[in-house]
Each structure stands twice: as C-alpha cells, then as structure tokens.
C-alpha cells in the first residue's frame, strides 16, 4: 500500500471510534485497500476532486461511515445513486456484508473503477450498474436509497421515485441544511428527519436528510 500510510490507518481507527462504528480487522483492511485503489485510479479517472490522500480518510471514508447508524436501522437492499467513486456505497457494503448494495452511475469510467473495487475486495454483496438512473428498472423496490452530493433533493427524489415505495427510506447526504431544496420537494415526498453529522476531521457542516414517500 504505497500511498496508504500508518497515519491513515490510525486516522481511520480513531475516527471510526469517534463515530462509534466498530470495525473488524478485515473491514479496516478492506477500507484501506479501497482508499489505495481510489488514490491510484483517481490520477487517471478523476473520481474525486479531493487529490490529497491525507484528506481522503476524513472526507471520504469517515464521511461515508457517519451514516452507518441510519443504515443500521433496517433494510436488506440498498441503492447508491450517482455513486461516482463509491461513496458511501462501498464503505457501507464493507460494513454490512449481510446486506445487498447496488452502486449506480452513468459514467463508464467510474463504473469500471467500482467493478475493479468489487473484484479486488471480493465484495460479494455488491452490484455495479452502468446506467442513467431514470432508465434503471430493477425487479423490485429498494429498502433504502442513498446519495452523496448527487443532485438537488427535488431531482434526487424525482429521478428515483420508481426505485422505491412507501416503505423505502431515501438518505441524502448534504453539506449545509438545504432549506431551499426542501421547499422544492415533490408533493409525494416528506422529510422524516434532518440529522447533523459530526465527521471527524471535516471542518464544514454535514447533514443527512431522511425522506419517505407519502401516499
């Protein structure tokens, strides 16, 4: 792991402890291996605007782990929309090996990277889909749908409405609380809660908006 240092491993350990997320040794090694792949592929594939490996632990790994308690509340089948470099889908798939995660992106370079991560980390619970979200038609609704800096809440809910039902939870990871976006939510969606996320090492505000469909 030429680009991943003991300091990165220590930051992951301390950050996960601060988030009260218990990592097995295998999960820790998988997360660091994912970080190594992200650093390597980012040079050619432009997977993330974060170029400095020293920032990636907090801004990618720990940021993704910050939603673990809300995913833990339930749901066997999860979709990560506009997954890009795999956040939060890959860390969540590592943390919840008993659940199924589908990572969807319309960018072929990014889905090639995600497929490589699946193979190298041997994530049997991970499926990678190269498609526009509007055109994706799974066999049945997902229990949970996540997005991280994917789009406005109105677009996120409108584009994924057909992928969930009244039992589905939509988890949108945002920076500052997006009050304007909440005002523009479609009539058949409602905000169930807005959670402040305290991400170790991240200076800016982070929020998680949990949405449900309303019949």
PDB file of C-alpha atoms in Angstrom:
ATOM      1  CA  UNK A   1       0.000   0.000   0.000  1.00  0.00           C
ATOM      2  CA  UNK A   2       2.461   2.609  -1.187  1.00  0.00           C
ATOM      3  CA  UNK A   3       0.156   5.609  -0.807  1.00  0.00           C
ATOM      4  CA  UNK A   4      -1.651   4.498   2.340  1.00  0.00           C
ATOM      5  CA  UNK A   5       0.417   5.162   5.445  1.00  0.00           C
ATOM      6  CA  UNK A   6       0.204   4.064   9.087  1.00  0.00           C
ATOM      7  CA  UNK A   7      -1.056   7.591   9.819  1.00  0.00           C
ATOM      8  CA  UNK A   8      -4.034   6.965   7.530  1.00  0.00           C
ATOM      9  CA  UNK A   9      -4.764   3.703   9.358  1.00  0.00           C
ATOM     10  CA  UNK A  10      -4.547   5.497  12.716  1.00  0.00           C
ATOM     11  CA  UNK A  11      -6.883   8.249  11.490  1.00  0.00           C
ATOM     12  CA  UNK A  12      -9.382   5.636  10.341  1.00  0.00           C
ATOM     13  CA  UNK A  13      -9.183   3.863  13.707  1.00  0.00           C
ATOM     14  CA  UNK A  14      -9.654   6.994  15.787  1.00  0.00           C
ATOM     15  CA  UNK A  15     -12.331   8.433  13.501  1.00  0.00           C
ATOM     16  CA  UNK A  16     -14.383   5.235  13.498  1.00  0.00           C
ATOM     17  CA  UNK A  17     -14.132   5.104  17.304  1.00  0.00           C
ATOM     18  CA  UNK A  18     -15.328   8.719  17.500  1.00  0.00           C
ATOM     19  CA  UNK A  19     -18.291   7.780  15.295  1.00  0.00           C
ATOM     20  CA  UNK A  20     -18.952   4.703  17.496  1.00  0.00           C
ATOM     21  CA  UNK A  21     -18.531   2.481  14.446  1.00  0.00           C
ATOM     22  CA  UNK A  22     -16.897  -0.832  15.315  1.00  0.00           C
ATOM     23  CA  UNK A  23     -14.542  -2.082  12.602  1.00  0.00           C
ATOM     24  CA  UNK A  24     -13.267  -5.643  12.435  1.00  0.00           C
ATOM     25  CA  UNK A  25      -9.668  -6.054  11.313  1.00  0.00           C
ATOM     26  CA  UNK A  26     -10.931  -7.356   7.957  1.00  0.00           C
ATOM     27  CA  UNK A  27     -13.190  -4.326   7.474  1.00  0.00           C
ATOM     28  CA  UNK A  28     -10.370  -1.977   8.359  1.00  0.00           C
ATOM     29  CA  UNK A  29      -8.071  -3.631   5.823  1.00  0.00           C
ATOM     30  CA  UNK A  30     -10.804  -3.520   3.159  1.00  0.00           C
ATOM     31  CA  UNK A  31     -11.393   0.200   3.757  1.00  0.00           C
ATOM     32  CA  UNK A  32      -7.675   0.941   3.473  1.00  0.00           C
ATOM     33  CA  UNK A  33      -7.408  -1.205   0.334  1.00  0.00           C
ATOM     34  CA  UNK A  34     -10.330   0.763  -1.119  1.00  0.00           C
ATOM     35  CA  UNK A  35      -8.549   4.012  -0.232  1.00  0.00           C
ATOM     36  CA  UNK A  36      -5.426   2.759  -2.007  1.00  0.00           C
ATOM     37  CA  UNK A  37      -7.418   1.952  -5.157  1.00  0.00           C
ATOM     38  CA  UNK A  38      -9.144   5.333  -5.010  1.00  0.00           C
ATOM     39  CA  UNK A  39      -5.805   7.147  -4.814  1.00  0.00           C
ATOM     40  CA  UNK A  40      -4.360   5.080  -7.668  1.00  0.00           C
ATOM     41  CA  UNK A  41      -7.302   5.346 -10.066  1.00  0.00           C
ATOM     42  CA  UNK A  42      -8.094   8.975  -9.263  1.00  0.00           C
ATOM     43  CA  UNK A  43      -4.940  10.092 -11.063  1.00  0.00           C
ATOM     44  CA  UNK A  44      -6.321   8.896 -14.403  1.00  0.00           C
ATOM     45  CA  UNK A  45     -10.080   8.665 -13.894  1.00  0.00           C
ATOM     46  CA  UNK A  46     -10.874  11.870 -11.975  1.00  0.00           C
ATOM     47  CA  UNK A  47     -13.069  10.009  -9.474  1.00  0.00           C
ATOM     48  CA  UNK A  48     -12.992  12.747  -6.845  1.00  0.00           C
ATOM     49  CA  UNK A  49     -11.944  16.376  -6.619  1.00  0.00           C
ATOM     50  CA  UNK A  50     -10.065  15.537  -3.416  1.00  0.00           C
ATOM     51  CA  UNK A  51      -6.492  14.982  -4.615  1.00  0.00           C
ATOM     52  CA  UNK A  52      -4.617  14.843  -1.320  1.00  0.00           C
ATOM     53  CA  UNK A  53      -4.597  11.321   0.167  1.00  0.00           C
ATOM     54  CA  UNK A  54      -4.308  12.893   3.628  1.00  0.00           C
ATOM     55  CA  UNK A  55      -7.780  14.388   3.178  1.00  0.00           C
ATOM     56  CA  UNK A  56      -9.429  11.250   1.818  1.00  0.00           C
ATOM     57  CA  UNK A  57      -9.757   9.393   5.127  1.00  0.00           C
ATOM     58  CA  UNK A  58     -11.965  12.077   6.666  1.00  0.00           C
ATOM     59  CA  UNK A  59     -13.689  13.402   3.559  1.00  0.00           C
ATOM     60  CA  UNK A  60     -14.471  10.022   2.006  1.00  0.00           C
ATOM     61  CA  UNK A  61     -14.113   7.085   4.422  1.00  0.00           C
ATOM     62  CA  UNK A  62     -15.259   8.705   7.669  1.00  0.00           C
ATOM     63  CA  UNK A  63     -17.878  10.799   5.889  1.00  0.00           C
ATOM     64  CA  UNK A  64     -19.373   7.579   4.496  1.00  0.00           C
ATOM     65  CA  UNK A  65     -19.179   5.841   7.878  1.00  0.00           C
ATOM     66  CA  UNK A  66     -21.057   8.725   9.515  1.00  0.00           C
ATOM     67  CA  UNK A  67     -24.352   7.382   8.117  1.00  0.00           C
ATOM     68  CA  UNK A  68     -23.814   3.821   9.406  1.00  0.00           C
ATOM     69  CA  UNK A  69     -26.278   4.216  12.354  1.00  0.00           C
ATOM     70  CA  UNK A  70     -29.065   5.254   9.975  1.00  0.00           C
ATOM     71  CA  UNK A  71     -28.432   2.417   7.538  1.00  0.00           C
ATOM     72  CA  UNK A  72     -28.292   0.034  10.503  1.00  0.00           C
ATOM     73  CA  UNK A  73     -31.924   0.868  11.306  1.00  0.00           C
ATOM     74  CA  UNK A  74     -33.050  -1.547   8.627  1.00  0.00           C
ATOM     75  CA  UNK A  75     -33.288  -2.561   5.016  1.00  0.00           C
ATOM     76  CA  UNK A  76     -31.747  -5.508   3.200  1.00  0.00           C
ATOM     77  CA  UNK A  77     -31.422  -3.965  -0.280  1.00  0.00           C
ATOM     78  CA  UNK A  78     -29.742  -0.608  -0.818  1.00  0.00           C
ATOM     79  CA  UNK A  79     -29.077   1.544  -3.862  1.00  0.00           C
ATOM     80  CA  UNK A  80     -26.333   4.199  -4.014  1.00  0.00           C
ATOM     81  CA  UNK A  81     -27.294   6.622  -6.804  1.00  0.00           C
ATOM     82  CA  UNK A  82     -24.627   8.565  -8.667  1.00  0.00           C
ATOM     83  CA  UNK A  83     -22.098   6.547  -6.727  1.00  0.00           C
ATOM     84  CA  UNK A  84     -19.096   8.047  -8.559  1.00  0.00           C
ATOM     85  CA  UNK A  85     -16.010   6.883  -6.698  1.00  0.00           C
ATOM     86  CA  UNK A  86     -18.150   4.662  -4.464  1.00  0.00           C
ATOM     87  CA  UNK A  87     -19.149   6.889  -1.549  1.00  0.00           C
ATOM     88  CA  UNK A  88     -20.987   5.970   0.588  1.00  0.00           C
ATOM     89  CA  UNK A  89     -21.850   2.672  -1.135  1.00  0.00           C
ATOM     90  CA  UNK A  90     -18.539   0.828  -0.903  1.00  0.00           C
ATOM     91  CA  UNK A  91     -17.791   1.619   2.770  1.00  0.00           C
ATOM     92  CA  UNK A  92     -21.401   0.668   3.615  1.00  0.00           C
ATOM     93  CA  UNK A  93     -21.083  -2.613   1.696  1.00  0.00           C
ATOM     94  CA  UNK A  94     -17.917  -3.336   3.696  1.00  0.00           C
ATOM     95  CA  UNK A  95     -19.674  -2.548   6.997  1.00  0.00           C
ATOM     96  CA  UNK A  96     -22.830  -4.545   6.192  1.00  0.00           C
ATOM     97  CA  UNK A  97     -21.698  -7.722   4.367  1.00  0.00           C
ATOM     98  CA  UNK A  98     -25.071  -9.367   5.061  1.00  0.00           C
ATOM     99  CA  UNK A  99     -26.944  -6.730   3.032  1.00  0.00           C
ATOM    100  CA  UNK A 100     -27.038  -6.158  -0.726  1.00  0.00           C
ATOM    101  CA  UNK A 101     -25.754  -2.886  -2.198  1.00  0.00           C
ATOM    102  CA  UNK A 102     -26.246  -1.722  -5.776  1.00  0.00           C
ATOM    103  CA  UNK A 103     -23.999   1.127  -6.983  1.00  0.00           C
ATOM    104  CA  UNK A 104     -25.326   3.007  -9.985  1.00  0.00           C
ATOM    105  CA  UNK A 105     -23.552   5.589 -12.128  1.00  0.00           C
ATOM    106  CA  UNK A 106     -23.917   6.764 -15.731  1.00  0.00           C
ATOM    107  CA  UNK A 107     -20.158   7.345 -16.139  1.00  0.00           C
ATOM    108  CA  UNK A 108     -18.443   4.291 -17.635  1.00  0.00           C
ATOM    109  CA  UNK A 109     -15.010   5.127 -16.207  1.00  0.00           C
ATOM    110  CA  UNK A 110     -16.473   5.307 -12.715  1.00  0.00           C
ATOM    111  CA  UNK A 111     -18.380   2.045 -13.020  1.00  0.00           C
ATOM    112  CA  UNK A 112     -15.204   0.352 -14.300  1.00  0.00           C
ATOM    113  CA  UNK A 113     -13.451   1.540 -11.152  1.00  0.00           C
ATOM    114  CA  UNK A 114     -16.300   0.327  -8.943  1.00  0.00           C
ATOM    115  CA  UNK A 115     -16.204  -3.074 -10.655  1.00  0.00           C
ATOM    116  CA  UNK A 116     -12.453  -3.282 -10.005  1.00  0.00           C
ATOM    117  CA  UNK A 117     -13.029  -2.492  -6.317  1.00  0.00           C
ATOM    118  CA  UNK A 118     -15.693  -5.208  -6.123  1.00  0.00           C
ATOM    119  CA  UNK A 119     -13.280  -7.758  -7.623  1.00  0.00           C
ATOM    120  CA  UNK A 120     -10.184  -6.819  -5.621  1.00  0.00           C
ATOM    121  CA  UNK A 121     -12.014  -6.527  -2.296  1.00  0.00           C
ATOM    122  CA  UNK A 122     -14.141  -9.607  -3.063  1.00  0.00           C
ATOM    123  CA  UNK A 123     -17.371  -7.818  -2.147  1.00  0.00           C
ATOM    124  CA  UNK A 124     -19.939 -10.493  -2.990  1.00  0.00           C
ATOM    125  CA  UNK A 125     -22.774  -8.258  -1.720  1.00  0.00           C
ATOM    126  CA  UNK A 126     -22.014  -5.512  -4.261  1.00  0.00           C
ATOM    127  CA  UNK A 127     -23.570  -4.992  -7.701  1.00  0.00           C
ATOM    128  CA  UNK A 128     -22.382  -2.282 -10.113  1.00  0.00           C
ATOM    129  CA  UNK A 129     -24.814  -0.841 -12.663  1.00  0.00           C
ATOM    130  CA  UNK A 130     -23.767   1.422 -15.563  1.00  0.00           C
ATOM    131  CA  UNK A 131     -26.949   3.314 -16.402  1.00  0.00           C
ATOM    132  CA  UNK A 132     -28.784   6.594 -16.150  1.00  0.00           C
ATOM    133  CA  UNK A 133     -30.945   6.437 -13.051  1.00  0.00           C
ATOM    134  CA  UNK A 134     -34.130   7.275 -14.979  1.00  0.00           C
ATOM    135  CA  UNK A 135     -33.608   4.235 -17.223  1.00  0.00           C
ATOM    136  CA  UNK A 136     -32.765   1.727 -14.491  1.00  0.00           C
ATOM    137  CA  UNK A 137     -35.546  -0.797 -13.828  1.00  0.00           C
ATOM    138  CA  UNK A 138     -34.820  -3.270 -11.016  1.00  0.00           C
ATOM    139  CA  UNK A 139     -37.094  -6.229 -10.338  1.00  0.00           C
ATOM    140  CA  UNK A 140     -38.430  -4.792  -7.081  1.00  0.00           C
ATOM    141  CA  UNK A 141     -38.177  -1.630  -4.956  1.00  0.00           C
ATOM    142  CA  UNK A 142     -35.150  -0.940  -2.781  1.00  0.00           C
ATOM    143  CA  UNK A 143     -35.414  -0.676   1.002  1.00  0.00           C
ATOM    144  CA  UNK A 144     -33.047   2.280   1.073  1.00  0.00           C
ATOM    145  CA  UNK A 145     -31.630   4.722  -1.476  1.00  0.00           C
ATOM    146  CA  UNK A 146     -28.569   6.856  -0.723  1.00  0.00           C
ATOM    147  CA  UNK A 147     -26.925   9.766  -2.476  1.00  0.00           C
ATOM    148  CA  UNK A 148     -23.928  11.915  -1.668  1.00  0.00           C
ATOM    149  CA  UNK A 149     -23.615  15.261  -3.464  1.00  0.00           C
ATOM    150  CA  UNK A 150     -25.576  13.742  -6.358  1.00  0.00           C
ATOM    151  CA  UNK A 151     -28.187  16.385  -7.166  1.00  0.00           C
ATOM    152  CA  UNK A 152     -30.841  18.616  -5.662  1.00  0.00           C
ATOM    153  CA  UNK A 153     -33.368  16.891  -3.411  1.00  0.00           C
ATOM    154  CA  UNK A 154     -36.095  17.521  -5.996  1.00  0.00           C
ATOM    155  CA  UNK A 155     -34.085  15.801  -8.729  1.00  0.00           C
ATOM    156  CA  UNK A 156     -32.903  13.013  -6.425  1.00  0.00           C
ATOM    157  CA  UNK A 157     -36.457  12.108  -5.415  1.00  0.00           C
ATOM    158  CA  UNK A 158     -37.988  12.615  -8.860  1.00  0.00           C
ATOM    159  CA  UNK A 159     -35.368  10.531 -10.654  1.00  0.00           C
ATOM    160  CA  UNK A 160     -35.512   7.679  -8.114  1.00  0.00           C
ATOM    161  CA  UNK A 161     -39.249   7.653  -7.334  1.00  0.00           C
ATOM    162  CA  UNK A 162     -39.727   4.484  -9.415  1.00  0.00           C
ATOM    163  CA  UNK A 163     -36.966   2.689  -7.487  1.00  0.00           C
ATOM    164  CA  UNK A 164     -38.709   2.760  -4.116  1.00  0.00           C
ATOM    165  CA  UNK A 165     -42.122   2.542  -2.464  1.00  0.00           C
ATOM    166  CA  UNK A 166     -43.861   3.720   0.708  1.00  0.00           C
ATOM    167  CA  UNK A 167     -41.520   1.570   2.844  1.00  0.00           C
ATOM    168  CA  UNK A 168     -38.306   2.896   1.266  1.00  0.00           C
ATOM    169  CA  UNK A 169     -36.072   5.392   3.067  1.00  0.00           C
ATOM    170  CA  UNK A 170     -34.220   7.969   0.971  1.00  0.00           C
ATOM    171  CA  UNK A 171     -30.959   9.110   2.629  1.00  0.00           C
ATOM    172  CA  UNK A 172     -29.475  12.268   1.110  1.00  0.00           C
ATOM    173  CA  UNK A 173     -26.052  13.367   2.352  1.00  0.00           C
ATOM    174  CA  UNK A 174     -25.639  17.142   2.166  1.00  0.00           C
ATOM    175  CA  UNK A 175     -23.376  19.910   3.425  1.00  0.00           C
ATOM    176  CA  UNK A 176     -25.332  22.806   4.952  1.00  0.00           C
ATOM    177  CA  UNK A 177     -29.004  22.157   5.639  1.00  0.00           C
ATOM    178  CA  UNK A 178     -30.642  22.742   2.230  1.00  0.00           C
ATOM    179  CA  UNK A 179     -33.783  24.647   3.238  1.00  0.00           C
ATOM    180  CA  UNK A 180     -34.433  25.904  -0.302  1.00  0.00           C
ATOM    181  CA  UNK A 181     -34.221  22.368  -1.659  1.00  0.00           C
ATOM    182  CA  UNK A 182     -36.625  21.121   0.999  1.00  0.00           C
ATOM    183  CA  UNK A 183     -39.160  23.718  -0.113  1.00  0.00           C
ATOM    184  CA  UNK A 184     -38.954  22.283  -3.628  1.00  0.00           C
ATOM    185  CA  UNK A 185     -39.568  18.640  -2.619  1.00  0.00           C
ATOM    186  CA  UNK A 186     -42.235  16.892  -4.719  1.00  0.00           C
ATOM    187  CA  UNK A 187     -45.640  16.663  -3.030  1.00  0.00           C
ATOM    188  CA  UNK A 188     -45.400  12.908  -2.586  1.00  0.00           C
ATOM    189  CA  UNK A 189     -42.192  13.114  -0.508  1.00  0.00           C
ATOM    190  CA  UNK A 190     -41.773  14.322   3.054  1.00  0.00           C
ATOM    191  CA  UNK A 191     -38.814  14.953   5.341  1.00  0.00           C
ATOM    192  CA  UNK A 192     -38.786  12.481   8.208  1.00  0.00           C
ATOM    193  CA  UNK A 193     -35.682  13.841   9.915  1.00  0.00           C
ATOM    194  CA  UNK A 194     -32.632  16.016   9.379  1.00  0.00           C
ATOM    195  CA  UNK A 195     -29.577  14.703  11.209  1.00  0.00           C
ATOM    196  CA  UNK A 196     -26.417  16.692  11.892  1.00  0.00           C
ATOM    197  CA  UNK A 197     -23.398  14.535  11.050  1.00  0.00           C
ATOM    198  CA  UNK A 198     -20.210  15.105  13.027  1.00  0.00           C
ATOM    199  CA  UNK A 199     -17.466  13.807  10.751  1.00  0.00           C
ATOM    200  CA  UNK A 200     -14.025  13.604  12.419  1.00  0.00           C
ATOM    201  CA  UNK A 201     -11.530  15.769  10.550  1.00  0.00           C
ATOM    202  CA  UNK A 202     -14.157  17.583   8.439  1.00  0.00           C
ATOM    203  CA  UNK A 203     -14.466  21.310   9.058  1.00  0.00           C
ATOM    204  CA  UNK A 204     -17.626  22.028   7.074  1.00  0.00           C
ATOM    205  CA  UNK A 205     -21.214  21.270   8.017  1.00  0.00           C
ATOM    206  CA  UNK A 206     -22.649  17.850   7.138  1.00  0.00           C
ATOM    207  CA  UNK A 207     -26.306  16.852   7.244  1.00  0.00           C
ATOM    208  CA  UNK A 208     -28.272  13.721   6.468  1.00  0.00           C
ATOM    209  CA  UNK A 209     -31.830  14.162   5.233  1.00  0.00           C
ATOM    210  CA  UNK A 210     -34.088  11.140   5.609  1.00  0.00           C
ATOM    211  CA  UNK A 211     -37.077  11.214   3.274  1.00  0.00           C
ATOM    212  CA  UNK A 212     -40.094   8.983   2.735  1.00  0.00           C
ATOM    213  CA  UNK A 213     -42.762   8.708   0.081  1.00  0.00           C
ATOM    214  CA  UNK A 214     -46.235   9.741   1.147  1.00  0.00           C
ATOM    215  CA  UNK A 215     -49.211   8.050  -0.447  1.00  0.00           C
TER     216      UNK A 215
END
